[in-house]
PDB file of C-alpha atoms in Angstrom:
ATOM      1  CA  MET A  56     121.258 133.458 118.643  1.00 36.00           C
ATOM      2  CA  VAL A  57     121.068 132.990 114.878  1.00 39.00           C
ATOM      3  CA  ARG A  58     118.023 133.886 113.017  1.00 40.00           C
ATOM      4  CA  ASP A  59     115.738 131.388 111.331  1.00 44.00           C
ATOM      5  CA  ARG A  60     117.665 130.241 108.287  1.00 42.00           C
ATOM      6  CA  ASN A  61     115.070 127.767 106.906  1.00 45.00           C
ATOM      7  CA  GLN A  62     111.901 128.929 105.374  1.00 44.00           C
ATOM      8  CA  PRO A  63     111.863 132.436 106.868  1.00 42.00           C
ATOM      9  CA  ASN A  64     108.130 132.904 105.955  1.00 43.00           C
ATOM     10  CA  SER A  65     107.064 129.599 107.478  1.00 45.00           C
ATOM     11  CA  THR A  66     104.311 129.270 110.002  1.00 45.00           C
ATOM     12  CA  HIS A  67     106.850 127.879 112.562  1.00 69.00           C
ATOM     13  CA  ARG A  68     104.937 124.742 113.164  1.00 90.00           C
ATOM     14  CA  VAL A  69     107.773 122.256 113.820  1.00 96.00           C
ATOM     15  CA  LEU A  70     111.443 122.604 114.721  1.00 97.00           C
ATOM     16  CA  VAL A  71     113.608 119.477 114.243  1.00 97.00           C
ATOM     17  CA  SER A  72     116.960 119.308 116.008  1.00 98.00           C
ATOM     18  CA  GLY A  73     119.393 116.504 115.064  1.00 97.00           C
ATOM     19  CA  ASN A  74     122.384 116.000 112.859  1.00 97.00           C
ATOM     20  CA  TYR A  75     122.409 114.486 109.391  1.00 97.00           C
ATOM     21  CA  CYS A  76     124.711 111.380 109.173  1.00 95.00           C
ATOM     22  CA  HIS A  77     126.512 109.146 106.751  1.00 96.00           C
ATOM     23  CA  ASP A  78     125.301 105.567 107.172  1.00 92.00           C
ATOM     24  CA  VAL A  79     127.138 102.442 105.922  1.00 92.00           C
ATOM     25  CA  LEU A  80     124.949  99.304 106.003  1.00 86.00           C
ATOM     26  CA  ILE A  81     126.962  96.089 106.344  1.00 89.00           C
ATOM     27  CA  LYS A  82     125.082  92.827 106.005  1.00 82.00           C
ATOM     28  CA  ASP A  83     126.880  89.510 106.858  1.00 81.00           C
ATOM     29  CA  GLY A  84     130.209  91.394 106.589  1.00 83.00           C
ATOM     30  CA  VAL A  85     129.530  92.904 103.148  1.00 89.00           C
ATOM     31  CA  VAL A  86     128.834  96.548 102.458  1.00 90.00           C
ATOM     32  CA  LEU A  87     125.267  96.629 101.218  1.00 84.00           C
ATOM     33  CA  ALA A  88     124.772 100.387 100.808  1.00 84.00           C
ATOM     34  CA  GLU A  89     126.047 103.811 101.755  1.00 91.00           C
ATOM     35  CA  THR A  90     123.133 106.204 102.453  1.00 89.00           C
ATOM     36  CA  LEU A  91     122.145 109.472 104.008  1.00 93.00           C
ATOM     37  CA  GLY A  92     121.227 108.760 107.700  1.00 91.00           C
ATOM     38  CA  GLY A  93     120.339 110.295 110.965  1.00 93.00           C
ATOM     39  CA  ALA A  94     116.873 110.601 112.459  1.00 94.00           C
ATOM     40  CA  ALA A  95     116.597 114.122 110.972  1.00 94.00           C
ATOM     41  CA  SER A  96     116.840 112.768 107.474  1.00 92.00           C
ATOM     42  CA  PHE A  97     114.010 110.196 107.908  1.00 91.00           C
ATOM     43  CA  ILE A  98     111.778 112.709 109.716  1.00 94.00           C
ATOM     44  CA  SER A  99     112.410 115.326 107.003  1.00 92.00           C
ATOM     45  CA  ASN A 100     111.553 112.737 104.386  1.00 87.00           C
ATOM     46  CA  VAL A 101     108.185 112.144 106.060  1.00 88.00           C
ATOM     47  CA  PHE A 102     107.449 115.846 106.495  1.00 90.00           C
ATOM     48  CA  ASP A 103     108.391 116.624 102.934  1.00 87.00           C
ATOM     49  CA  GLY A 104     106.164 113.847 101.614  1.00 82.00           C
ATOM     50  CA  LEU A 105     103.190 115.163 103.683  1.00 82.00           C
ATOM     51  CA  SER A 106     103.905 118.909 103.147  1.00 83.00           C
ATOM     52  CA  VAL A 107     104.392 119.523 106.933  1.00 89.00           C
ATOM     53  CA  PRO A 108     105.981 122.938 107.482  1.00 92.00           C
ATOM     54  CA  TYR A 109     109.146 122.580 109.495  1.00 95.00           C
ATOM     55  CA  ASN A 110     112.577 124.049 110.222  1.00 95.00           C
ATOM     56  CA  LEU A 111     115.630 121.930 110.745  1.00 97.00           C
ATOM     57  CA  VAL A 112     118.822 122.547 112.730  1.00 98.00           C
ATOM     58  CA  SER A 113     121.481 119.993 111.768  1.00 98.00           C
ATOM     59  CA  LYS A 114     125.279 120.033 111.615  1.00 98.00           C
ATOM     60  CA  VAL A 115     127.504 118.284 109.160  1.00 98.00           C
ATOM     61  CA  GLY A 116     131.222 118.221 108.324  1.00 97.00           C
ATOM     62  CA  PHE A 117     133.160 119.389 105.290  1.00 97.00           C
ATOM     63  CA  ASP A 118     132.708 115.920 103.740  1.00 97.00           C
ATOM     64  CA  PHE A 119     128.921 115.860 103.732  1.00 97.00           C
ATOM     65  CA  ALA A 120     127.985 113.941 100.567  1.00 95.00           C
ATOM     66  CA  TYR A 121     124.284 114.465 100.005  1.00 95.00           C
ATOM     67  CA  SER A 122     121.810 117.003  98.737  1.00 93.00           C
ATOM     68  CA  VAL A 123     119.099 117.680 101.246  1.00 93.00           C
ATOM     69  CA  PRO A 124     115.971 119.878 101.253  1.00 88.00           C
ATOM     70  CA  ARG A 125     117.073 121.826 104.383  1.00 91.00           C
ATOM     71  CA  ASP A 126     120.610 123.181 104.365  1.00 93.00           C
ATOM     72  CA  PRO A 127     122.597 122.073 107.388  1.00 97.00           C
ATOM     73  CA  ILE A 128     125.200 124.032 109.261  1.00 97.00           C
ATOM     74  CA  VAL A 129     128.588 123.022 107.809  1.00 97.00           C
ATOM     75  CA  VAL A 130     131.427 122.805 110.340  1.00 97.00           C
ATOM     76  CA  PRO A 131     134.621 123.295 108.299  1.00 96.00           C
ATOM     77  CA  ASN A 132     136.998 121.459 110.652  1.00 95.00           C
ATOM     78  CA  CYS A 133     134.746 118.410 111.340  1.00 95.00           C
ATOM     79  CA  LYS A 134     133.746 115.279 109.574  1.00 97.00           C
ATOM     80  CA  THR A 135     130.082 114.348 109.250  1.00 98.00           C
ATOM     81  CA  THR A 136     128.836 111.892 111.850  1.00 98.00           C
ATOM     82  CA  LEU A 137     129.326 108.399 110.408  1.00 97.00           C
ATOM     83  CA  PHE A 138     127.784 105.190 111.569  1.00 95.00           C
ATOM     84  CA  HIS A 139     128.457 101.603 110.467  1.00 94.00           C
ATOM     85  CA  ALA A 140     125.426  99.387 110.905  1.00 88.00           C
ATOM     86  CA  HIS A 141     126.296  95.707 111.071  1.00 87.00           C
ATOM     87  CA  PHE A 142     123.429  93.296 110.721  1.00 77.00           C
ATOM     88  CA  ASP A 143     122.928  89.704 109.655  1.00 71.00           C
ATOM     89  CA  SER A 144     120.374  87.765 107.686  1.00 64.00           C
ATOM     90  CA  GLY A 145     118.826  86.122 110.694  1.00 56.00           C
ATOM     91  CA  VAL A 146     115.374  87.242 111.695  1.00 45.00           C
ATOM     92  CA  ASP A 147     113.855  86.384 115.007  1.00 47.00           C
ATOM     93  CA  GLY A 148     110.184  85.712 115.843  1.00 44.00           C
ATOM     94  CA  ASP A 149     109.455  89.404 116.158  1.00 47.00           C
ATOM     95  CA  GLY A 150     110.865  90.149 112.658  1.00 45.00           C
ATOM     96  CA  ARG A 151     113.965  91.775 114.014  1.00 48.00           C
ATOM     97  CA  GLN A 152     117.510  91.463 112.714  1.00 50.00           C
ATOM     98  CA  ASP A 153     120.487  91.504 115.105  1.00 67.00           C
ATOM     99  CA  ARG A 154     122.264  94.770 114.554  1.00 77.00           C
ATOM    100  CA  VAL A 155     125.487  96.282 115.964  1.00 89.00           C
ATOM    101  CA  LEU A 156     125.741 100.031 115.414  1.00 90.00           C
ATOM    102  CA  LYS A 157     129.077 101.829 115.589  1.00 95.00           C
ATOM    103  CA  ARG A 158     129.811 105.501 115.472  1.00 97.00           C
ATOM    104  CA  VAL A 159     132.980 105.988 113.468  1.00 96.00           C
ATOM    105  CA  SER A 160     133.095 109.758 113.539  1.00 96.00           C
ATOM    106  CA  SER A 161     130.927 112.531 115.042  1.00 96.00           C
ATOM    107  CA  CYS A 162     130.300 116.171 114.121  1.00 97.00           C
ATOM    108  CA  ASP A 163     129.990 119.039 116.580  1.00 97.00           C
ATOM    109  CA  PRO A 164     127.004 119.050 118.981  1.00 97.00           C
ATOM    110  CA  ILE A 165     124.057 121.457 118.344  1.00 98.00           C
ATOM    111  CA  LYS A 166     124.325 124.507 120.630  1.00 97.00           C
ATOM    112  CA  PRO A 167     121.447 126.609 121.989  1.00 98.00           C
ATOM    113  CA  SER A 168     122.770 129.484 119.894  1.00 97.00           C
ATOM    114  CA  ASP A 169     122.298 127.308 116.746  1.00 97.00           C
ATOM    115  CA  LEU A 170     118.501 127.269 117.276  1.00 97.00           C
ATOM    116  CA  PRO A 171     116.385 129.922 115.486  1.00 95.00           C
ATOM    117  CA  GLU A 172     115.127 132.946 117.346  1.00 91.00           C
ATOM    118  CA  SER A 173     111.474 131.996 116.906  1.00 92.00           C
ATOM    119  CA  ARG A 174     108.632 130.219 118.612  1.00 94.00           C
ATOM    120  CA  PHE A 175     107.269 126.911 117.387  1.00 96.00           C
ATOM    121  CA  ASP A 176     104.181 124.804 118.026  1.00 95.00           C
ATOM    122  CA  PHE A 177     106.177 121.594 118.154  1.00 97.00           C
ATOM    123  CA  GLY A 178     109.863 120.834 118.770  1.00 97.00           C
ATOM    124  CA  MET A 179     111.708 117.562 118.168  1.00 98.00           C
ATOM    125  CA  ALA A 180     114.985 116.470 119.799  1.00 98.00           C
ATOM    126  CA  VAL A 181     116.184 113.623 117.570  1.00 97.00           C
ATOM    127  CA  GLY A 182     119.959 113.362 118.054  1.00 96.00           C
ATOM    128  CA  VAL A 183     121.672 110.097 117.140  1.00 96.00           C
ATOM    129  CA  GLY A 184     125.293 110.714 117.898  1.00 95.00           C
ATOM    130  CA  GLY A 185     125.201 112.639 121.166  1.00 96.00           C
ATOM    131  CA  GLU A 186     124.685 115.993 119.443  1.00 97.00           C
ATOM    132  CA  VAL A 187     121.736 117.153 121.551  1.00 97.00           C
ATOM    133  CA  THR A 188     123.096 118.560 124.832  1.00 97.00           C
ATOM    134  CA  VAL A 189     121.155 119.273 128.059  1.00 98.00           C
ATOM    135  CA  GLU A 190     121.506 122.995 127.378  1.00 98.00           C
ATOM    136  CA  THR A 191     120.083 122.658 123.850  1.00 98.00           C
ATOM    137  CA  MET A 192     117.244 120.575 125.209  1.00 98.00           C
ATOM    138  CA  GLU A 193     116.457 123.267 127.668  1.00 98.00           C
ATOM    139  CA  MET A 194     116.384 125.874 124.901  1.00 97.00           C
ATOM    140  CA  LEU A 195     114.030 123.627 122.799  1.00 97.00           C
ATOM    141  CA  LEU A 196     111.689 123.468 125.803  1.00 97.00           C
ATOM    142  CA  GLU A 197     111.755 127.229 126.088  1.00 96.00           C
ATOM    143  CA  ILE A 198     110.886 128.072 122.492  1.00 96.00           C
ATOM    144  CA  CYS A 199     108.493 125.179 121.607  1.00 96.00           C
ATOM    145  CA  ASN A 200     105.014 124.588 122.972  1.00 96.00           C
ATOM    146  CA  THR A 201     105.184 120.778 122.841  1.00 96.00           C
ATOM    147  CA  VAL A 202     108.490 118.904 122.569  1.00 98.00           C
ATOM    148  CA  PHE A 203     108.882 115.343 121.227  1.00 98.00           C
ATOM    149  CA  VAL A 204     112.034 113.502 122.248  1.00 98.00           C
ATOM    150  CA  ASP A 205     113.559 110.321 120.841  1.00 97.00           C
ATOM    151  CA  ILE A 206     115.139 108.549 123.869  1.00 97.00           C
ATOM    152  CA  GLN A 207     118.166 107.693 121.680  1.00 96.00           C
ATOM    153  CA  ALA A 208     119.078 111.341 121.919  1.00 97.00           C
ATOM    154  CA  LEU A 209     119.338 110.979 125.669  1.00 98.00           C
ATOM    155  CA  ILE A 210     120.677 107.571 126.553  1.00 98.00           C
ATOM    156  CA  ARG A 211     123.138 106.680 123.761  1.00 97.00           C
ATOM    157  CA  ALA A 212     126.756 106.234 124.834  1.00 96.00           C
ATOM    158  CA  PHE A 213     129.677 105.250 122.624  1.00 96.00           C
ATOM    159  CA  ASP A 214     132.575 102.859 123.244  1.00 95.00           C
ATOM    160  CA  GLY A 215     135.823 104.762 123.454  1.00 92.00           C
ATOM    161  CA  VAL A 216     137.679 102.222 121.338  1.00 93.00           C
ATOM    162  CA  ASP A 217     135.433 101.186 118.416  1.00 94.00           C
ATOM    163  CA  GLY A 218     132.375 103.530 118.830  1.00 95.00           C
ATOM    164  CA  THR A 219     129.846 100.723 119.444  1.00 95.00           C
ATOM    165  CA  VAL A 220     126.578 102.254 120.590  1.00 95.00           C
ATOM    166  CA  LYS A 221     125.591 101.440 124.121  1.00 95.00           C
ATOM    167  CA  HIS A 222     122.898 102.781 126.399  1.00 97.00           C
ATOM    168  CA  VAL A 223     122.873 104.283 129.924  1.00 97.00           C
ATOM    169  CA  ALA A 224     119.834 104.317 132.217  1.00 98.00           C
ATOM    170  CA  LEU A 225     117.583 107.327 131.626  1.00 98.00           C
ATOM    171  CA  LYS A 226     118.035 108.359 135.249  1.00 97.00           C
ATOM    172  CA  GLU A 227     121.785 108.525 134.682  1.00 97.00           C
ATOM    173  CA  SER A 228     121.641 110.413 131.389  1.00 97.00           C
ATOM    174  CA  GLY A 229     121.588 113.956 132.767  1.00 97.00           C
ATOM    175  CA  PHE A 230     118.175 114.630 131.105  1.00 98.00           C
ATOM    176  CA  PHE A 231     115.823 112.998 133.642  1.00 98.00           C
ATOM    177  CA  HIS A 232     114.999 116.197 135.415  1.00 98.00           C
ATOM    178  CA  LEU A 233     113.561 117.681 132.174  1.00 98.00           C
ATOM    179  CA  LEU A 234     110.896 114.960 131.635  1.00 98.00           C
ATOM    180  CA  PRO A 235     108.052 116.920 133.299  1.00 98.00           C
ATOM    181  CA  ARG A 236     108.521 119.601 130.588  1.00 98.00           C
ATOM    182  CA  ILE A 237     108.585 117.115 127.695  1.00 98.00           C
ATOM    183  CA  GLY A 238     105.389 116.319 125.845  1.00 97.00           C
ATOM    184  CA  PHE A 239     106.195 112.892 124.411  1.00 98.00           C
ATOM    185  CA  LEU A 240     109.100 110.518 124.904  1.00 98.00           C
ATOM    186  CA  LYS A 241     109.455 107.866 122.154  1.00 97.00           C
ATOM    187  CA  ALA A 242     111.480 104.692 122.669  1.00 96.00           C
ATOM    188  CA  SER A 243     111.814 101.266 121.014  1.00 94.00           C
ATOM    189  CA  ALA A 244     110.968  98.184 123.118  1.00 94.00           C
ATOM    190  CA  GLU A 245     114.703  97.580 123.591  1.00 93.00           C
ATOM    191  CA  GLU A 246     115.374 101.156 124.625  1.00 96.00           C
ATOM    192  CA  ALA A 247     112.405 101.137 127.004  1.00 97.00           C
ATOM    193  CA  LEU A 248     114.396  98.683 129.163  1.00 97.00           C
ATOM    194  CA  PHE A 249     116.586 101.596 130.193  1.00 98.00           C
ATOM    195  CA  MET A 250     113.788 103.474 131.936  1.00 97.00           C
ATOM    196  CA  GLU A 251     111.009 102.695 134.358  1.00 97.00           C
ATOM    197  CA  VAL A 252     107.962 103.179 132.088  1.00 97.00           C
ATOM    198  CA  GLU A 253     105.556 103.194 135.037  1.00 96.00           C
ATOM    199  CA  GLU A 254     107.471 106.053 136.609  1.00 97.00           C
ATOM    200  CA  VAL A 255     108.157 108.049 133.439  1.00 98.00           C
ATOM    201  CA  ARG A 256     104.513 107.889 132.276  1.00 97.00           C
ATOM    202  CA  LYS A 257     103.609 110.039 135.315  1.00 97.00           C
ATOM    203  CA  LEU A 258     105.994 112.721 134.062  1.00 98.00           C
ATOM    204  CA  CYS A 259     105.223 112.760 130.332  1.00 97.00           C
ATOM    205  CA  CYS A 260     103.514 110.745 127.598  1.00 97.00           C
ATOM    206  CA  VAL A 261     105.518 107.673 126.567  1.00 98.00           C
ATOM    207  CA  VAL A 262     105.320 105.984 123.167  1.00 97.00           C
ATOM    208  CA  VAL A 263     107.009 102.562 122.868  1.00 97.00           C
ATOM    209  CA  THR A 264     107.369 101.054 119.407  1.00 93.00           C
ATOM    210  CA  ASN A 265     107.651  97.262 119.102  1.00 89.00           C
ATOM    211  CA  GLY A 266     108.371  96.304 115.503  1.00 81.00           C
ATOM    212  CA  ARG A 267     105.663  94.087 113.923  1.00 81.00           C
ATOM    213  CA  ARG A 268     103.567  94.409 117.065  1.00 87.00           C
ATOM    214  CA  GLY A 269     102.933  98.087 116.515  1.00 87.00           C
ATOM    215  CA  CYS A 270     103.251 100.494 119.414  1.00 92.00           C
ATOM    216  CA  ARG A 271     101.791 101.327 122.779  1.00 95.00           C
ATOM    217  CA  VAL A 272     101.086 104.814 124.104  1.00 97.00           C
ATOM    218  CA  TYR A 273     101.203 105.412 127.889  1.00 97.00           C
ATOM    219  CA  TRP A 274     100.032 108.410 129.848  1.00 96.00           C
ATOM    220  CA  ARG A 275      99.506 108.980 133.588  1.00 94.00           C
ATOM    221  CA  ASP A 276      96.039 107.412 133.727  1.00 92.00           C
ATOM    222  CA  GLY A 277      95.848 105.043 130.810  1.00 94.00           C
ATOM    223  CA  GLU A 278      97.401 103.364 127.839  1.00 95.00           C
ATOM    224  CA  VAL A 279      96.439 102.158 124.353  1.00 94.00           C
ATOM    225  CA  GLU A 280      97.970  99.647 121.972  1.00 93.00           C
ATOM    226  CA  VAL A 281      98.011 100.659 118.284  1.00 88.00           C
ATOM    227  CA  GLY A 282      98.200  97.923 115.677  1.00 82.00           C
ATOM    228  CA  PRO A 283     100.932  97.485 113.072  1.00 79.00           C
ATOM    229  CA  PHE A 284     100.965  97.403 109.322  1.00 73.00           C
ATOM    230  CA  PRO A 285     102.297  94.149 107.702  1.00 70.00           C
ATOM    231  CA  THR A 286     105.598  94.609 105.821  1.00 64.00           C
ATOM    232  CA  ASN A 287     108.528  92.775 104.400  1.00 63.00           C
ATOM    233  CA  GLN A 288     111.562  93.938 106.267  1.00 60.00           C
ATOM    234  CA  VAL A 289     114.646  94.778 104.182  1.00 57.00           C
ATOM    235  CA  ASP A 290     116.494  97.345 106.258  1.00 58.00           C
ATOM    236  CA  PRO A 291     115.447  98.172 109.844  1.00 64.00           C
ATOM    237  CA  THR A 292     117.401 101.508 109.831  1.00 66.00           C
ATOM    238  CA  GLY A 293     115.166 104.505 110.332  1.00 68.00           C
ATOM    239  CA  ALA A 294     111.934 102.755 111.168  1.00 80.00           C
ATOM    240  CA  GLY A 295     111.594 104.399 114.529  1.00 86.00           C
ATOM    241  CA  ASP A 296     112.586 107.773 113.083  1.00 91.00           C
ATOM    242  CA  SER A 297     109.960 107.513 110.375  1.00 89.00           C
ATOM    243  CA  PHE A 298     107.398 106.433 112.968  1.00 91.00           C
ATOM    244  CA  LEU A 299     108.134 109.540 114.993  1.00 95.00           C
ATOM    245  CA  GLY A 300     107.851 111.726 111.885  1.00 93.00           C
ATOM    246  CA  GLY A 301     104.486 110.210 111.005  1.00 91.00           C
ATOM    247  CA  PHE A 302     103.280 110.500 114.541  1.00 94.00           C
ATOM    248  CA  VAL A 303     104.158 114.253 114.759  1.00 95.00           C
ATOM    249  CA  ALA A 304     102.746 114.852 111.225  1.00 91.00           C
ATOM    250  CA  GLY A 305      99.476 113.310 112.346  1.00 89.00           C
ATOM    251  CA  LEU A 306      99.224 115.588 115.347  1.00 93.00           C
ATOM    252  CA  VAL A 307     100.127 118.636 113.256  1.00 92.00           C
ATOM    253  CA  ASN A 308      97.241 117.729 111.023  1.00 86.00           C
ATOM    254  CA  GLY A 309      94.735 117.375 113.851  1.00 87.00           C
ATOM    255  CA  LEU A 310      94.662 113.664 114.468  1.00 87.00           C
ATOM    256  CA  THR A 311      94.124 112.286 117.946  1.00 90.00           C
ATOM    257  CA  VAL A 312      97.127 110.627 119.597  1.00 93.00           C
ATOM    258  CA  PRO A 313      96.101 107.017 118.853  1.00 90.00           C
ATOM    259  CA  ASP A 314      95.357 107.915 115.274  1.00 88.00           C
ATOM    260  CA  ALA A 315      98.652 109.731 114.943  1.00 91.00           C
ATOM    261  CA  ALA A 316     100.389 106.681 116.355  1.00 92.00           C
ATOM    262  CA  LEU A 317      98.693 104.578 113.661  1.00 89.00           C
ATOM    263  CA  LEU A 318     100.028 106.960 111.013  1.00 88.00           C
ATOM    264  CA  GLY A 319     103.480 106.592 112.581  1.00 89.00           C
ATOM    265  CA  ASN A 320     103.171 102.775 112.315  1.00 86.00           C
ATOM    266  CA  LEU A 321     102.372 103.159 108.664  1.00 85.00           C
ATOM    267  CA  PHE A 322     105.503 105.232 107.946  1.00 84.00           C
ATOM    268  CA  GLY A 323     107.683 102.897 110.044  1.00 81.00           C
ATOM    269  CA  SER A 324     106.408  99.883 107.991  1.00 74.00           C
ATOM    270  CA  LEU A 325     107.004 101.671 104.739  1.00 76.00           C
ATOM    271  CA  THR A 326     110.588 102.507 105.797  1.00 68.00           C
ATOM    272  CA  VAL A 327     111.744  98.993 106.748  1.00 63.00           C
ATOM    273  CA  GLY A 328     110.750  97.819 103.257  1.00 59.00           C
ATOM    274  CA  HIS A 329     113.475  99.961 101.675  1.00 63.00           C
ATOM    275  CA  ILE A 330     117.241 100.373 101.942  1.00 62.00           C
ATOM    276  CA  GLY A 331     117.895 103.921 103.072  1.00 60.00           C
ATOM    277  CA  LEU A 332     115.299 106.663 102.606  1.00 67.00           C
ATOM    278  CA  PRO A 333     111.993 105.544 101.044  1.00 66.00           C
ATOM    279  CA  LYS A 334     110.118 107.845  98.672  1.00 69.00           C
ATOM    280  CA  PHE A 335     106.833 109.253  99.818  1.00 67.00           C
ATOM    281  CA  ASP A 336     104.244 111.319  98.001  1.00 60.00           C
ATOM    282  CA  PHE A 337     101.658 113.839  99.102  1.00 59.00           C
ATOM    283  CA  ARG A 338      98.740 111.385  98.516  1.00 66.00           C
ATOM    284  CA  LEU A 339      99.914 109.186 101.364  1.00 59.00           C
ATOM    285  CA  LEU A 340      98.310 111.354 104.082  1.00 58.00           C
ATOM    286  CA  GLN A 341      94.878 110.961 102.507  1.00 66.00           C
ATOM    287  CA  ARG A 342      95.356 107.219 102.104  1.00 67.00           C
ATOM    288  CA  ALA A 343      96.577 107.029 105.718  1.00 63.00           C
ATOM    289  CA  ARG A 344      93.515 109.009 106.909  1.00 60.00           C
ATOM    290  CA  GLU A 345      91.300 106.521 105.055  1.00 71.00           C
ATOM    291  CA  GLU A 346      93.096 103.646 106.713  1.00 65.00           C
ATOM    292  CA  VAL A 347      92.706 105.257 110.112  1.00 60.00           C
ATOM    293  CA  GLN A 348      88.965 105.590 109.597  1.00 64.00           C
ATOM    294  CA  ARG A 349      88.657 101.954 108.293  1.00 68.00           C
ATOM    295  CA  ARG A 350      90.440 100.598 111.345  1.00 59.00           C
ATOM    296  CA  LYS A 351      88.408 102.714 113.740  1.00 56.00           C
ATOM    297  CA  MET A 352      85.255 101.334 112.178  1.00 63.00           C
ATOM    298  CA  GLN A 353      86.542  97.775 112.570  1.00 61.00           C
ATOM    299  CA  CYS A 354      87.217  98.410 116.270  1.00 52.00           C
TER     300      CYS A 354
END
């Protein structure tokens, strides 16, 4: 195994595993922007804004085009994972835009040997292009006390002709047997259709995001709905990733699960109001704490 290559003197709070990507946003057939993408980039953006100590394991190709705060592993004979996100101007009653996501190229998967030889309080499996394998997930579960998983890392499949992102049922993904060892499984309302929430909640905590409706947290014996933050949606890319980053950041900073979910909703709402990565500052956590307290008093 390789040694910890990011922040060797860190407190080993969080380990993030997922590849950086190149994203091309195409609206109504016109290229709107080319940006840094991948769940790892949005989560890192949240953590950097809130000064959360973390390590990142991410792979990119020789053509990687961006400067990032955590150096990725560069694979010389591969291209960086590239997605084309096609979406139109129509917005439905839930504030969502129809989007078709296509994987144009993919970098190498993350191997267990790519993970640092350290222990972590929290681990995150946030692959977007099929880069988190079952073996790597098993290693994350071995070296991290609590593991958060974005379901897109488990159930995404890619059309063999044009790379269109599809989904398989969670039970058919090859990861289902690991659920009892996972702390939290996050899914969008659309992705949640590919699992039986009532069954999975008995195995691990489930967090389902639902756009402008906020999110709902399920556990074996109960559930709670957490309200949203109003926003003007410009680009839906990365909203769920930023939610997960805010959610984990809240737990790292000692918030309860519902309050951490509220913090996640805040960062999700901030993200959809921008094209690409939004800019956060260190004062946001205090502002978010104040908002959490205000909403708790209202309830």
